[in-house]
Amino acid sequence: MARKRFGQNFLHERRVIDRIVAAIDPQPADPLIEIGPGHGALTDPLLALVERLRVIEIDRDLIAALNARAANEPRLEVIAGDALAIDYGAIAQAAGRPLRLVGNLPYNISSPLLFALLASAAPIRDMHFMLQKEVVDRMVAPAGSRAYGRLSVAIAARAEAAALFDVGPGAFSPPPKVQSAVVRLVPRPPAFEIVDQRVFDGVITDAFNQRRKTLRNALKNRLTADDIEACCVAPGERAERVSPAAFARLANAAAAKR
Ligand code: SAM
């Protein structure tokens, strides 16, 4: 029985599973962690390629089956718990190398999980996640495009994001109501300076919460029209047309005024 509250949509299409594994291209010594292994659709082919695989699962019934599996498979380490509450830094330290995270994520926790991972100090080499296609579109959208928003800017400041391929509902059981897509995220420092990450996040939240408003209005509690102009941004512009680098200039100006 698939549990809705744990966002369970199990992959069954071989072609899609093979494509995800090929995109990850696991090497034997890679410290791979799978989030939400479920019945093991990705776990099994990954385990065939690496010396050790850690999996994080929250559902007790699935954990029992995974533990039974691990009893005969010393390369499989089952971490029972909530992927949102795991200390990834400690795992990276034990592994001695930056982590590689993978998963067909439960869509209900994908946004908070992504932000927690990108904000964490844990060394992460890359992440390959199956997400709602609409979320992946927003993650990789360039300034000025329809899908461009807070998520696009927040991701651009923290990682290189690439949409790899789309997956239809028929690849899962039960089929989700939405299209899915696989994204690759490679954390890296931004190409622009961010003086205060909290102010940066606050500025993009304010700007996109009121995306129909001009920046002059949306950011009026933080910056004057003159301040905005001094950042080489037109005060009459709307958030959806402002690049991540320009948001960094605005946020740095706002941080300097605090
Ligand atoms: N990887 C499997 C597959 O592709 O068939 C299962 C994918 S299913 C979309 C999501 C999995 O994440 C389920 O096994 C679910 O129980 C697990 N899960 C849900 N919330 C979780 C959480 N907070 N922490 C860890 N695992 C979670």
Short mmCIF file of C-alpha atoms and ligand atoms in Angstrom, two decimals:
data_model
loop_
_atom_site.label_atom_id
_atom_site.label_comp_id
_atom_site.label_asym_id
_atom_site.label_seq_id
_atom_site.Cartn_x
_atom_site.Cartn_y
_atom_site.Cartn_z
CA MET A 1 0.00 0.00 0.00
CA ALA A 2 1.42 3.37 -1.00
CA ARG A 3 1.15 5.95 1.79
CA LYS A 4 0.01 9.33 0.57
CA ARG A 5 1.30 11.19 3.58
CA PHE A 6 4.84 10.03 2.78
CA GLY A 7 4.49 11.09 -0.85
CA GLN A 8 4.88 7.53 -2.08
CA ASN A 9 4.86 7.07 -5.85
CA PHE A 10 7.06 4.10 -6.63
CA LEU A 11 9.05 3.99 -9.85
CA HIS A 12 8.57 0.88 -11.95
CA GLU A 13 9.64 1.79 -15.46
CA ARG A 14 13.00 0.15 -16.15
CA ARG A 15 13.96 2.64 -18.87
CA VAL A 16 13.50 5.60 -16.50
CA ILE A 17 15.38 3.88 -13.67
CA ASP A 18 18.30 3.10 -16.02
CA ARG A 19 18.35 6.67 -17.25
CA ILE A 20 18.52 8.07 -13.72
CA VAL A 21 21.35 5.71 -12.76
CA ALA A 22 23.25 6.60 -15.95
CA ALA A 23 22.85 10.33 -15.17
CA ILE A 24 24.26 9.79 -11.66
CA ASP A 25 27.10 7.65 -13.07
CA PRO A 26 28.08 6.25 -9.63
CA GLN A 27 31.71 5.26 -9.11
CA PRO A 28 32.57 2.49 -6.63
CA ALA A 29 34.00 4.74 -3.88
CA ASP A 30 31.33 7.48 -4.14
CA PRO A 31 29.62 8.24 -0.81
CA LEU A 32 26.12 7.86 -2.20
CA ILE A 33 23.02 8.54 -0.10
CA GLU A 34 19.56 7.72 -1.35
CA ILE A 35 16.66 9.65 0.19
CA GLY A 36 13.40 7.68 0.29
CA PRO A 37 14.41 4.28 -1.13
CA GLY A 38 10.88 2.87 -0.83
CA HIS A 39 10.82 -0.64 -2.30
CA GLY A 40 14.27 -0.16 -3.78
CA ALA A 41 13.62 0.71 -7.43
CA LEU A 42 16.76 2.86 -7.51
CA THR A 43 18.47 1.23 -4.54
CA ASP A 44 19.14 -2.09 -6.25
CA PRO A 45 20.82 -0.77 -9.41
CA LEU A 46 22.81 1.77 -7.35
CA LEU A 47 23.95 -0.90 -4.92
CA ALA A 48 25.27 -2.90 -7.84
CA LEU A 49 27.71 -0.07 -8.62
CA VAL A 50 29.02 1.25 -5.30
CA GLU A 51 30.95 -0.17 -2.36
CA ARG A 52 28.51 1.32 0.14
CA LEU A 53 25.06 2.85 -0.09
CA ARG A 54 23.31 4.73 2.70
CA VAL A 55 19.54 5.04 2.43
CA ILE A 56 17.26 7.26 4.52
CA GLU A 57 13.66 6.09 4.92
CA ILE A 58 10.86 7.28 7.22
CA ASP A 59 8.17 4.60 6.70
CA ARG A 60 8.41 1.86 9.35
CA ASP A 61 7.14 -0.92 7.10
CA LEU A 62 9.62 -0.07 4.39
CA ILE A 63 12.42 0.25 6.96
CA ALA A 64 11.70 -3.29 8.19
CA ALA A 65 12.05 -4.65 4.64
CA LEU A 66 15.23 -2.62 4.06
CA ASN A 67 16.75 -3.85 7.34
CA ALA A 68 16.01 -7.44 6.37
CA ARG A 69 17.78 -6.76 3.10
CA ALA A 70 20.76 -5.10 4.84
CA ALA A 71 21.19 -8.15 7.10
CA ASN A 72 22.45 -10.04 4.05
CA GLU A 73 23.99 -7.08 2.29
CA PRO A 74 26.71 -5.35 4.36
CA ARG A 75 27.16 -2.63 1.73
CA LEU A 76 23.67 -1.31 2.46
CA GLU A 77 23.28 1.00 5.47
CA VAL A 78 19.72 1.86 6.48
CA ILE A 79 19.18 5.17 8.27
CA ALA A 80 15.69 5.16 9.78
CA GLY A 81 14.33 8.68 10.08
CA ASP A 82 13.21 11.91 8.54
CA ALA A 83 15.47 13.15 5.72
CA LEU A 84 14.78 16.69 6.98
CA ALA A 85 16.35 15.92 10.35
CA ILE A 86 19.49 14.04 9.30
CA ASP A 87 22.96 15.44 10.07
CA TYR A 88 24.47 15.22 6.58
CA GLY A 89 27.68 16.89 7.81
CA ALA A 90 28.31 13.99 10.20
CA ILE A 91 27.78 11.46 7.39
CA ALA A 92 30.17 13.35 5.11
CA GLN A 93 32.75 13.40 7.88
CA ALA A 94 32.39 9.64 8.40
CA ALA A 95 32.61 9.09 4.64
CA GLY A 96 35.63 11.40 4.34
CA ARG A 97 34.37 12.83 1.04
CA PRO A 98 31.68 15.20 -0.21
CA LEU A 99 28.35 13.44 -0.46
CA ARG A 100 26.38 12.50 -3.55
CA LEU A 101 22.65 12.59 -2.83
CA VAL A 102 20.00 10.95 -4.97
CA GLY A 103 16.31 10.27 -4.69
CA ASN A 104 12.88 10.11 -6.14
CA LEU A 105 11.76 12.60 -3.54
CA PRO A 106 8.45 12.72 -1.78
CA TYR A 107 7.05 15.84 -3.44
CA ASN A 108 5.50 17.15 -0.21
CA ILE A 109 8.92 17.72 1.40
CA SER A 110 11.01 18.47 -1.69
CA SER A 111 11.22 22.26 -1.30
CA PRO A 112 12.11 22.37 2.42
CA LEU A 113 14.55 19.49 1.91
CA LEU A 114 16.30 21.21 -1.01
CA PHE A 115 16.67 24.43 0.96
CA ALA A 116 17.91 22.61 4.04
CA LEU A 117 20.50 20.76 1.95
CA LEU A 118 21.66 23.84 0.07
CA ALA A 119 21.88 25.87 3.27
CA SER A 120 23.65 23.15 5.25
CA ALA A 121 27.36 23.31 5.80
CA ALA A 122 27.67 19.64 4.83
CA PRO A 123 30.02 19.11 1.89
CA ILE A 124 27.84 17.91 -0.98
CA ARG A 125 29.30 17.13 -4.40
CA ASP A 126 26.02 16.81 -6.28
CA MET A 127 22.36 15.88 -6.03
CA HIS A 128 20.13 14.09 -8.51
CA PHE A 129 16.47 14.33 -7.64
CA MET A 130 13.17 13.41 -9.22
CA LEU A 131 10.80 16.29 -8.54
CA GLN A 132 7.60 17.76 -9.86
CA LYS A 133 8.41 19.06 -13.35
CA GLU A 134 6.87 22.40 -12.47
CA VAL A 135 9.37 22.77 -9.59
CA VAL A 136 12.32 21.81 -11.82
CA ASP A 137 11.16 24.35 -14.42
CA ARG A 138 11.15 27.04 -11.76
CA MET A 139 14.57 25.99 -10.45
CA VAL A 140 16.32 26.41 -13.81
CA ALA A 141 14.31 29.35 -15.23
CA PRO A 142 16.32 32.33 -16.50
CA ALA A 143 15.33 35.93 -15.61
CA GLY A 144 12.47 37.19 -17.74
CA SER A 145 10.97 33.75 -18.41
CA ARG A 146 7.50 32.75 -17.21
CA ALA A 147 8.72 30.26 -14.60
CA TYR A 148 11.36 32.63 -13.14
CA GLY A 149 10.76 33.36 -9.47
CA ARG A 150 12.05 33.18 -5.93
CA LEU A 151 13.10 29.55 -6.30
CA SER A 152 15.13 30.30 -9.48
CA VAL A 153 17.04 33.11 -7.72
CA ALA A 154 17.55 31.13 -4.53
CA ILE A 155 18.95 28.18 -6.49
CA ALA A 156 21.13 30.37 -8.75
CA ALA A 157 22.78 31.76 -5.61
CA ARG A 158 23.70 28.31 -4.32
CA ALA A 159 24.08 25.77 -7.09
CA GLU A 160 24.38 24.95 -10.76
CA ALA A 161 21.04 23.41 -11.72
CA ALA A 162 20.34 21.40 -14.87
CA ALA A 163 17.00 19.86 -15.87
CA LEU A 164 17.98 16.45 -17.26
CA PHE A 165 14.76 14.84 -18.53
CA ASP A 166 10.99 14.66 -17.98
CA VAL A 167 9.14 11.62 -16.68
CA GLY A 168 5.41 10.99 -17.21
CA PRO A 169 3.03 9.77 -14.47
CA GLY A 170 2.89 6.26 -16.02
CA ALA A 171 6.42 5.50 -14.79
CA PHE A 172 5.15 5.43 -11.19
CA SER A 173 2.75 3.39 -9.16
CA PRO A 174 0.42 4.91 -8.18
CA PRO A 175 0.78 7.53 -10.93
CA PRO A 176 1.13 11.07 -9.52
CA LYS A 177 -1.24 13.78 -10.78
CA VAL A 178 1.66 15.82 -12.13
CA GLN A 179 4.53 15.48 -14.59
CA SER A 180 7.94 14.83 -13.05
CA ALA A 181 11.50 15.68 -14.04
CA VAL A 182 15.02 14.80 -12.96
CA VAL A 183 17.27 17.66 -11.91
CA ARG A 184 21.02 17.75 -11.22
CA LEU A 185 22.23 20.25 -8.62
CA VAL A 186 25.89 20.98 -8.06
CA PRO A 187 26.36 23.27 -5.03
CA ARG A 188 28.85 26.09 -5.58
CA PRO A 189 29.44 29.60 -4.25
CA PRO A 190 27.54 32.27 -6.22
CA ALA A 191 29.28 34.12 -9.05
CA PHE A 192 28.29 37.32 -7.20
CA GLU A 193 28.94 38.43 -3.64
CA ILE A 194 26.16 38.04 -1.09
CA VAL A 195 27.03 39.99 2.05
CA ASP A 196 24.18 38.64 4.18
CA GLN A 197 22.32 35.52 3.05
CA ARG A 198 19.30 36.28 5.27
CA VAL A 199 18.85 39.73 3.79
CA PHE A 200 19.24 38.27 0.28
CA ASP A 201 16.52 35.69 1.00
CA GLY A 202 14.32 38.41 2.52
CA VAL A 203 14.72 40.70 -0.50
CA ILE A 204 13.78 37.99 -3.01
CA THR A 205 10.84 36.92 -0.84
CA ASP A 206 9.54 40.52 -0.67
CA ALA A 207 10.15 41.12 -4.38
CA PHE A 208 8.35 37.97 -5.57
CA ASN A 209 5.56 37.99 -2.95
CA GLN A 210 4.34 41.08 -4.70
CA ARG A 211 5.52 40.23 -8.18
CA ARG A 212 3.01 42.49 -9.90
CA LYS A 213 4.38 45.48 -8.01
CA THR A 214 7.39 47.48 -9.10
CA LEU A 215 10.58 46.97 -7.09
CA ARG A 216 10.21 50.50 -5.73
CA ASN A 217 6.97 49.42 -4.04
CA ALA A 218 7.84 45.83 -3.18
CA LEU A 219 11.13 46.82 -1.51
CA LYS A 220 10.03 50.13 -0.02
CA ASN A 221 10.72 49.01 3.54
CA ARG A 222 14.33 48.28 2.62
CA LEU A 223 15.44 50.61 -0.19
CA THR A 224 14.54 53.97 -1.74
CA ALA A 225 14.16 54.45 -5.49
CA ASP A 226 17.57 56.16 -5.46
CA ASP A 227 19.13 53.18 -3.67
CA ILE A 228 17.68 50.87 -6.32
CA GLU A 229 19.00 53.04 -9.14
CA ALA A 230 22.42 53.09 -7.52
CA CYS A 231 22.40 49.28 -7.94
CA CYS A 232 21.91 49.81 -11.71
CA VAL A 233 18.33 48.49 -11.49
CA ALA A 234 15.31 50.50 -12.70
CA PRO A 235 12.96 51.17 -9.71
CA GLY A 236 9.98 50.67 -12.04
CA GLU A 237 11.12 47.12 -12.94
CA ARG A 238 9.24 44.02 -11.76
CA ALA A 239 10.95 41.17 -9.93
CA GLU A 240 10.54 38.66 -12.76
CA ARG A 241 12.93 40.66 -14.95
CA VAL A 242 15.70 41.16 -12.36
CA SER A 243 18.71 38.83 -12.59
CA PRO A 244 20.12 36.94 -9.58
CA ALA A 245 23.26 39.15 -9.70
CA ALA A 246 21.11 42.31 -9.61
CA PHE A 247 19.18 40.88 -6.64
CA ALA A 248 22.53 40.39 -4.90
CA ARG A 249 23.38 44.09 -5.47
CA LEU A 250 19.98 45.13 -4.09
CA ALA A 251 20.34 42.82 -1.08
CA ASN A 252 23.86 44.08 -0.36
CA ALA A 253 22.61 47.69 -0.47
CA ALA A 254 19.75 46.73 1.88
CA ALA A 255 22.19 44.96 4.24
CA ALA A 256 24.42 48.07 4.32
CA LYS A 257 21.46 50.20 5.52
CA ARG A 258 20.55 47.97 8.45
N1 SAM B 1 12.75 5.59 -4.38
C1 SAM B 1 11.48 4.88 -4.44
C2 SAM B 1 11.06 4.74 -5.89
O1 SAM B 1 11.57 5.50 -6.71
O2 SAM B 1 10.23 3.88 -6.18
C3 SAM B 1 10.39 5.56 -3.62
C4 SAM B 1 10.05 6.97 -4.01
S1 SAM B 1 8.64 7.66 -3.17
C5 SAM B 1 8.26 9.03 -4.26
C6 SAM B 1 9.30 8.58 -1.80
C7 SAM B 1 9.93 7.75 -0.67
O3 SAM B 1 10.39 8.65 0.35
C8 SAM B 1 8.98 6.79 0.01
O4 SAM B 1 9.63 5.57 0.23
C9 SAM B 1 8.65 7.49 1.35
O5 SAM B 1 8.29 6.60 2.38
C10 SAM B 1 9.95 8.20 1.63
N2 SAM B 1 9.82 9.41 2.49
C11 SAM B 1 8.77 10.24 2.58
N3 SAM B 1 9.04 11.24 3.43
C12 SAM B 1 10.30 11.03 3.90
C13 SAM B 1 11.14 11.71 4.82
N4 SAM B 1 10.75 12.82 5.42
N5 SAM B 1 12.37 11.21 5.05
C14 SAM B 1 12.80 10.07 4.43
N6 SAM B 1 12.04 9.38 3.55
C15 SAM B 1 10.81 9.85 3.28
#
